[in-house]
Amino acid sequence: MTGIQLTEVSKSYGRRRVLDRVTLDVGNGVLGLLGPNGAGKTTLLRVLATVAGADAGRVELLGRDARDPLERVAIRHRLGYVPQEIGFPRGFTAFEYVDYVGILKEMTDRRARHDEVRRVLEAVGLTTVARRRVWRLSGGMKRRLIIAQALLGDPRLLILDEPTDGLDPEQRLRLRDTISALAEDRCVVVSTHQTEDVAAFCPRVVVLHEGSVRFDGDPRLLAAAATGRVWRSDQRDPGARLAWRTGDGGVRQIGSPPAGATLVEPSLEDGYLLLVGDCARAVKATR
Ligand SMILES: Nc1ncnc2c1ncn2[C@@H]1O[C@H](COP(=O)(O)OP(=O)(O)OP(=O)(O)O)[C@@H](O)[C@H]1O
């Protein structure tokens, strides 16, 4: 069964079209979603999490039609969602918070639910702080707590909006590992601003720009698209599309290289920045 099948999905807020005929077919594995601020990533994830409806197009999740209210309930029983914004009820411990979400998910058998709460807290490395009040947890721990609640009930579809945001490098690695393991037999969509996250654990990446899919494929192909367009020198080149100082005192530059430039191996970040820059120029030219 396909996890996600979107066909020509569009959504607008007022007169602004935020998703523009998005078509996607996603099976098991991790799909990384990249895009600049305002590209429509969160809106797309909200549609996938059945929090927001599409204005047009077909949204099929876990083989069910998300527009049908009964089918939607069935989808939600098998879906885990980590939203971008987090709010916690006051006074709860980590355990009580996840347990509360379990109750909302209609996990009525108390003992089985508590076992499940312990399992998901363990999965994100929060067992030792299970009895600590949420307001006393660090920002990174709170992010992991939100991920824990999404894992309740072993969902087949996981929608994660910037899950690694605010995590320290060790926790980030640990979470990447957890997500990769989960994705072996389920469909996981992860939005992020970190190209290194995508390079590290997403075999497939989708780039959104102004609500449209501009790239869908292997991250290595996105990086390779910048081959011959990334160079390094000591001085900033006025003709470079993008240029930034690197830690070793040099300048990394993207665009059409000047004669004699020392070309370097492009990274996923280079390929992404070049693509987004090209999209922005194309949009500007049509306005
Ligand atoms: N509820 C809403 N009402 C009106 N406009 C909205 C609403 N939610 C989002 N938007 C607008 O839709 C566009 C896409 O927003 P969205 O949050 O989906 O982008 P994003 O790619 O997730 O951005 P970011 O990387 O900054 O989180 C933005 O212009 C935003 O202002």
CSV table of C-alpha atoms and ligand atoms in Angstrom, one decimal:
chain,number,residue,atom,x,y,z
A,1,MET,CA,0.0,0.0,0.0
A,2,THR,CA,1.3,3.5,-0.8
A,3,GLY,CA,1.7,5.8,2.2
A,4,ILE,CA,0.9,9.0,0.4
A,5,GLN,CA,-0.7,9.7,-3.0
A,6,LEU,CA,-1.3,13.3,-3.8
A,7,THR,CA,-2.7,14.3,-7.1
A,8,GLU,CA,-2.8,17.9,-8.2
A,9,VAL,CA,-3.3,19.2,-4.7
A,10,SER,CA,-3.8,23.0,-4.3
A,11,LYS,CA,-4.5,25.2,-1.3
A,12,SER,CA,-4.9,28.9,-1.0
A,13,TYR,CA,-5.1,31.3,2.0
A,14,GLY,CA,-7.3,34.1,0.8
A,15,ARG,CA,-6.0,35.0,-2.7
A,16,ARG,CA,-2.6,33.5,-2.1
A,17,ARG,CA,-2.0,30.1,-3.5
A,18,VAL,CA,0.3,28.3,-1.1
A,19,LEU,CA,0.2,24.8,-2.7
A,20,ASP,CA,0.1,24.7,-6.4
A,21,ARG,CA,-0.9,21.3,-8.1
A,22,VAL,CA,1.4,19.2,-5.9
A,23,THR,CA,1.6,15.6,-7.1
A,24,LEU,CA,3.5,13.0,-5.0
A,25,ASP,CA,3.6,9.3,-4.6
A,26,VAL,CA,5.4,8.2,-1.4
A,27,GLY,CA,6.0,4.7,-0.1
A,28,ASN,CA,8.0,3.4,2.8
A,29,GLY,CA,11.2,5.2,3.6
A,30,VAL,CA,12.2,8.8,4.6
A,31,LEU,CA,11.2,11.6,2.3
A,32,GLY,CA,13.0,14.9,3.1
A,33,LEU,CA,11.2,18.1,2.3
A,34,LEU,CA,13.2,21.2,1.7
A,35,GLY,CA,12.2,24.7,0.7
A,36,PRO,CA,12.8,28.4,1.6
A,37,ASN,CA,10.7,30.2,4.3
A,38,GLY,CA,7.2,30.4,3.1
A,39,ALA,CA,7.5,27.7,0.4
A,40,GLY,CA,4.5,25.8,1.7
A,41,LYS,CA,6.2,23.0,3.6
A,42,THR,CA,4.2,23.3,6.8
A,43,THR,CA,1.0,23.7,4.8
A,44,LEU,CA,1.8,20.5,2.9
A,45,LEU,CA,2.6,18.6,6.1
A,46,ARG,CA,-0.7,19.9,7.7
A,47,VAL,CA,-2.6,18.5,4.7
A,48,LEU,CA,-0.7,15.2,5.1
A,49,ALA,CA,-1.5,15.2,8.8
A,50,THR,CA,-5.2,15.8,8.0
A,51,VAL,CA,-5.1,19.0,10.0
A,52,ALA,CA,-5.8,21.1,7.0
A,53,GLY,CA,-7.9,20.2,3.9
A,54,ALA,CA,-6.9,20.8,0.3
A,55,ASP,CA,-9.0,23.1,-1.9
A,56,ALA,CA,-8.5,21.0,-4.9
A,57,GLY,CA,-6.9,17.7,-5.9
A,58,ARG,CA,-6.9,14.2,-4.4
A,59,VAL,CA,-5.3,13.3,-1.0
A,60,GLU,CA,-5.0,9.6,-0.4
A,61,LEU,CA,-3.2,8.5,2.8
A,62,LEU,CA,-2.6,4.9,3.7
A,63,GLY,CA,-4.9,3.9,0.8
A,64,ARG,CA,-7.8,6.0,2.1
A,65,ASP,CA,-9.4,9.2,0.9
A,66,ALA,CA,-8.6,12.0,3.4
A,67,ARG,CA,-11.6,14.1,2.3
A,68,ASP,CA,-14.0,11.4,3.6
A,69,PRO,CA,-14.7,12.1,7.4
A,70,LEU,CA,-14.9,8.4,8.3
A,71,GLU,CA,-11.8,7.5,6.3
A,72,ARG,CA,-10.0,10.4,7.9
A,73,VAL,CA,-10.7,9.0,11.4
A,74,ALA,CA,-9.2,5.7,10.3
A,75,ILE,CA,-6.1,7.5,8.8
A,76,ARG,CA,-5.6,9.4,12.1
A,77,HIS,CA,-5.5,6.2,14.1
A,78,ARG,CA,-2.4,5.2,12.1
A,79,LEU,CA,-0.8,8.6,11.8
A,80,GLY,CA,1.8,10.4,14.0
A,81,TYR,CA,2.4,14.1,13.6
A,82,VAL,CA,5.1,16.4,15.0
A,83,PRO,CA,3.9,20.0,14.4
A,84,GLN,CA,6.2,22.9,14.0
A,85,GLU,CA,4.7,24.8,17.0
A,86,ILE,CA,4.7,23.1,20.3
A,87,GLY,CA,2.4,23.9,23.2
A,88,PHE,CA,2.2,21.8,26.4
A,89,PRO,CA,-0.6,21.7,29.1
A,90,ARG,CA,0.7,23.2,32.3
A,91,GLY,CA,1.9,21.1,35.2
A,92,PHE,CA,2.3,17.8,33.4
A,93,THR,CA,5.3,15.5,33.7
A,94,ALA,CA,6.8,14.1,30.5
A,95,PHE,CA,5.1,10.7,31.2
A,96,GLU,CA,1.7,12.4,32.0
A,97,TYR,CA,1.9,14.5,28.8
A,98,VAL,CA,2.4,11.5,26.5
A,99,ASP,CA,-0.1,9.5,28.5
A,100,TYR,CA,-2.6,12.3,27.9
A,101,VAL,CA,-2.1,12.2,24.2
A,102,GLY,CA,-2.6,8.4,24.4
A,103,ILE,CA,-6.0,9.0,26.0
A,104,LEU,CA,-6.9,11.5,23.3
A,105,LYS,CA,-6.0,8.8,20.8
A,106,GLU,CA,-8.5,6.6,22.5
A,107,MET,CA,-6.0,4.1,23.9
A,108,THR,CA,-8.4,3.0,26.6
A,109,ASP,CA,-6.6,0.1,28.2
A,110,ARG,CA,-4.6,1.9,31.0
A,111,ARG,CA,-1.9,-0.7,31.5
A,112,ALA,CA,-1.3,-1.2,27.7
A,113,ARG,CA,-1.2,2.5,27.3
A,114,HIS,CA,1.3,3.0,30.1
A,115,ASP,CA,3.5,0.3,28.5
A,116,GLU,CA,3.3,2.1,25.2
A,117,VAL,CA,4.1,5.5,26.9
A,118,ARG,CA,7.3,3.9,28.4
A,119,ARG,CA,8.2,2.4,25.0
A,120,VAL,CA,8.0,5.7,23.1
A,121,LEU,CA,9.8,7.7,25.9
A,122,GLU,CA,12.6,5.1,25.7
A,123,ALA,CA,12.7,5.4,21.9
A,124,VAL,CA,13.5,9.1,22.1
A,125,GLY,CA,15.9,8.7,25.1
A,126,LEU,CA,13.7,10.4,27.7
A,127,THR,CA,13.2,7.5,30.2
A,128,THR,CA,15.3,9.1,32.9
A,129,VAL,CA,13.2,12.3,32.8
A,130,ALA,CA,9.8,10.7,32.5
A,131,ARG,CA,8.8,12.0,36.0
A,132,ARG,CA,10.1,15.5,35.4
A,133,ARG,CA,7.7,18.4,34.8
A,134,VAL,CA,7.6,19.4,31.1
A,135,TRP,CA,8.5,23.0,31.9
A,136,ARG,CA,11.7,21.9,33.5
A,137,LEU,CA,12.9,20.0,30.4
A,138,SER,CA,15.4,21.6,28.0
A,139,GLY,CA,14.2,22.8,24.5
A,140,GLY,CA,15.8,19.7,22.9
A,141,MET,CA,14.1,17.4,25.4
A,142,LYS,CA,10.7,19.1,24.7
A,143,ARG,CA,11.3,18.4,21.0
A,144,ARG,CA,12.0,14.8,21.7
A,145,LEU,CA,8.8,14.6,23.9
A,146,ILE,CA,6.7,15.8,21.0
A,147,ILE,CA,8.3,13.2,18.8
A,148,ALA,CA,7.5,10.5,21.5
A,149,GLN,CA,3.8,11.3,21.3
A,150,ALA,CA,3.9,11.0,17.5
A,151,LEU,CA,5.2,7.4,17.9
A,152,LEU,CA,2.3,6.3,20.1
A,153,GLY,CA,0.4,3.3,18.6
A,154,ASP,CA,3.2,2.5,16.1
A,155,PRO,CA,1.8,4.7,13.3
A,156,ARG,CA,2.3,3.7,9.6
A,157,LEU,CA,2.6,7.3,8.5
A,158,LEU,CA,4.8,9.8,10.3
A,159,ILE,CA,4.7,13.5,9.5
A,160,LEU,CA,7.6,15.4,11.1
A,161,ASP,CA,7.8,19.2,10.8
A,162,GLU,CA,11.4,20.2,11.5
A,163,PRO,CA,12.0,17.5,14.1
A,164,THR,CA,15.7,18.1,14.5
A,165,ASP,CA,15.4,21.8,15.1
A,166,GLY,CA,17.0,22.8,18.4
A,167,LEU,CA,18.7,19.4,19.0
A,168,ASP,CA,22.4,19.2,19.9
A,169,PRO,CA,24.6,17.2,17.4
A,170,GLU,CA,24.5,14.0,19.4
A,171,GLN,CA,20.7,14.1,19.8
A,172,ARG,CA,20.4,15.0,16.1
A,173,LEU,CA,22.4,11.9,15.1
A,174,ARG,CA,20.4,9.8,17.5
A,175,LEU,CA,17.1,11.1,16.1
A,176,ARG,CA,18.2,10.5,12.5
A,177,ASP,CA,19.0,7.0,13.4
A,178,THR,CA,15.6,6.5,15.1
A,179,ILE,CA,13.8,8.0,12.1
A,180,SER,CA,15.8,5.8,9.6
A,181,ALA,CA,15.0,2.7,11.6
A,182,LEU,CA,11.3,3.6,11.8
A,183,ALA,CA,11.2,4.2,8.0
A,184,GLU,CA,12.2,0.7,7.2
A,185,ASP,CA,8.6,-0.4,7.3
A,186,ARG,CA,6.6,2.8,7.2
A,187,CYS,CA,6.3,6.1,5.4
A,188,VAL,CA,8.0,9.1,7.0
A,189,VAL,CA,8.0,12.7,5.7
A,190,VAL,CA,10.4,15.1,7.4
A,191,SER,CA,10.6,18.8,6.6
A,192,THR,CA,13.8,20.6,7.5
A,193,HIS,CA,16.0,23.6,6.8
A,194,GLN,CA,19.1,21.4,7.3
A,195,THR,CA,20.5,20.1,4.0
A,196,GLU,CA,22.9,18.0,6.0
A,197,ASP,CA,19.9,16.1,7.6
A,198,VAL,CA,18.7,15.3,4.1
A,199,ALA,CA,22.1,14.2,2.9
A,200,ALA,CA,22.5,12.1,6.0
A,201,PHE,CA,19.3,10.1,6.0
A,202,CYS,CA,16.9,10.8,3.2
A,203,PRO,CA,17.1,8.7,0.1
A,204,ARG,CA,14.6,11.0,-1.5
A,205,VAL,CA,14.2,14.8,-1.4
A,206,VAL,CA,11.4,17.1,-2.5
A,207,VAL,CA,12.1,20.8,-2.9
A,208,LEU,CA,9.2,23.1,-2.7
A,209,HIS,CA,9.3,26.6,-4.0
A,210,GLU,CA,6.3,28.9,-3.9
A,211,GLY,CA,4.0,25.9,-3.4
A,212,SER,CA,5.3,23.9,-6.4
A,213,VAL,CA,7.5,20.8,-6.5
A,214,ARG,CA,10.7,21.9,-8.1
A,215,PHE,CA,12.8,18.8,-7.5
A,216,ASP,CA,11.8,15.2,-6.5
A,217,GLY,CA,14.5,12.6,-6.4
A,218,ASP,CA,17.8,11.4,-5.1
A,219,PRO,CA,19.6,14.1,-3.1
A,220,ARG,CA,22.9,13.1,-4.8
A,221,LEU,CA,21.3,14.2,-8.1
A,222,LEU,CA,20.4,17.6,-6.7
A,223,ALA,CA,24.0,18.0,-5.5
A,224,ALA,CA,25.3,16.9,-8.9
A,225,ALA,CA,23.2,19.5,-10.7
A,226,ALA,CA,25.7,22.1,-9.3
A,227,THR,CA,28.7,20.4,-10.8
A,228,GLY,CA,30.9,23.0,-12.5
A,229,ARG,CA,29.1,25.9,-10.8
A,230,VAL,CA,30.8,25.9,-7.3
A,231,TRP,CA,34.2,27.3,-6.8
A,232,ARG,CA,36.5,28.4,-4.1
A,233,SER,CA,38.8,31.4,-4.0
A,234,ASP,CA,40.3,33.9,-1.6
A,235,GLN,CA,38.2,36.9,-2.8
A,236,ARG,CA,34.5,37.4,-3.3
A,237,ASP,CA,33.7,37.4,-7.0
A,238,PRO,CA,31.2,40.2,-7.9
A,239,GLY,CA,29.7,37.9,-10.6
A,240,ALA,CA,28.9,35.1,-8.1
A,241,ARG,CA,25.2,34.3,-7.5
A,242,LEU,CA,26.0,33.4,-3.9
A,243,ALA,CA,29.2,33.7,-1.9
A,244,TRP,CA,30.1,33.1,1.7
A,245,ARG,CA,33.2,33.0,3.8
A,246,THR,CA,34.2,29.6,5.1
A,247,GLY,CA,35.9,28.7,8.3
A,248,ASP,CA,39.3,28.4,6.6
A,249,GLY,CA,39.3,32.0,5.5
A,250,GLY,CA,38.3,31.2,1.8
A,251,VAL,CA,35.1,32.1,0.0
A,252,ARG,CA,32.8,29.5,-1.4
A,253,GLN,CA,30.9,30.8,-4.4
A,254,ILE,CA,28.0,29.5,-6.6
A,255,GLY,CA,27.0,30.6,-10.1
A,256,SER,CA,28.9,30.8,-13.4
A,257,PRO,CA,32.6,30.5,-12.5
A,258,PRO,CA,35.1,33.0,-13.8
A,259,ALA,CA,37.9,31.8,-16.0
A,260,GLY,CA,40.6,30.0,-14.0
A,261,ALA,CA,38.4,29.4,-10.9
A,262,THR,CA,39.1,26.4,-8.8
A,263,LEU,CA,36.0,24.3,-9.1
A,264,VAL,CA,35.1,22.2,-6.0
A,265,GLU,CA,32.8,19.2,-5.5
A,266,PRO,CA,29.3,20.5,-5.0
A,267,SER,CA,27.4,19.6,-1.8
A,268,LEU,CA,23.6,19.1,-1.5
A,269,GLU,CA,23.4,22.6,0.0
A,270,ASP,CA,25.1,24.0,-3.2
A,271,GLY,CA,22.6,22.2,-5.4
A,272,TYR,CA,19.7,23.3,-3.3
A,273,LEU,CA,20.8,26.9,-3.2
A,274,LEU,CA,21.4,27.0,-6.9
A,275,LEU,CA,17.9,25.5,-7.7
A,276,VAL,CA,16.1,27.8,-5.3
A,277,GLY,CA,18.0,30.8,-6.8
A,278,ASP,CA,17.1,29.7,-10.3
A,279,CYS,CA,13.4,29.3,-9.3
A,280,ALA,CA,13.4,32.8,-7.7
A,281,ARG,CA,14.9,34.3,-10.9
A,282,ALA,CA,12.4,32.5,-13.1
A,283,VAL,CA,9.4,33.7,-11.0
A,284,LYS,CA,10.8,37.3,-11.0
A,285,ALA,CA,11.1,37.2,-14.8
A,286,THR,CA,7.5,36.2,-15.2
A,287,ARG,CA,6.2,39.0,-12.9
B,1,LIG,N1,-3.2,30.0,8.4
B,1,LIG,C1,-2.7,30.8,7.5
B,1,LIG,N2,-3.4,31.9,7.0
B,1,LIG,C2,-2.8,32.7,6.1
B,1,LIG,N3,-1.6,32.5,5.5
B,1,LIG,C3,-1.0,31.4,5.9
B,1,LIG,C4,-1.4,30.5,6.9
B,1,LIG,N4,-0.5,29.5,7.1
B,1,LIG,C5,0.5,29.8,6.2
B,1,LIG,N5,0.2,30.9,5.5
B,1,LIG,C6,1.1,31.5,4.5
B,1,LIG,O1,1.3,30.5,3.5
B,1,LIG,C7,2.7,30.5,3.1
B,1,LIG,C8,3.4,29.2,3.3
B,1,LIG,O2,3.5,29.0,4.7
B,1,LIG,P1,4.2,27.7,5.3
B,1,LIG,O3,4.2,27.9,6.8
B,1,LIG,O4,3.4,26.5,4.7
B,1,LIG,O5,5.6,27.7,4.7
B,1,LIG,P2,6.9,27.0,5.1
B,1,LIG,O6,7.6,26.5,3.9
B,1,LIG,O7,6.6,25.9,6.1
B,1,LIG,O8,7.8,28.1,5.8
B,1,LIG,P3,8.9,28.1,7.0
B,1,LIG,O9,10.1,27.4,6.4
B,1,LIG,O10,9.1,29.5,7.3
B,1,LIG,O11,8.3,27.4,8.1
B,1,LIG,C9,3.3,31.7,3.8
B,1,LIG,O12,3.3,32.8,2.9
B,1,LIG,C10,2.5,31.9,5.0
B,1,LIG,O13,2.5,33.2,5.4
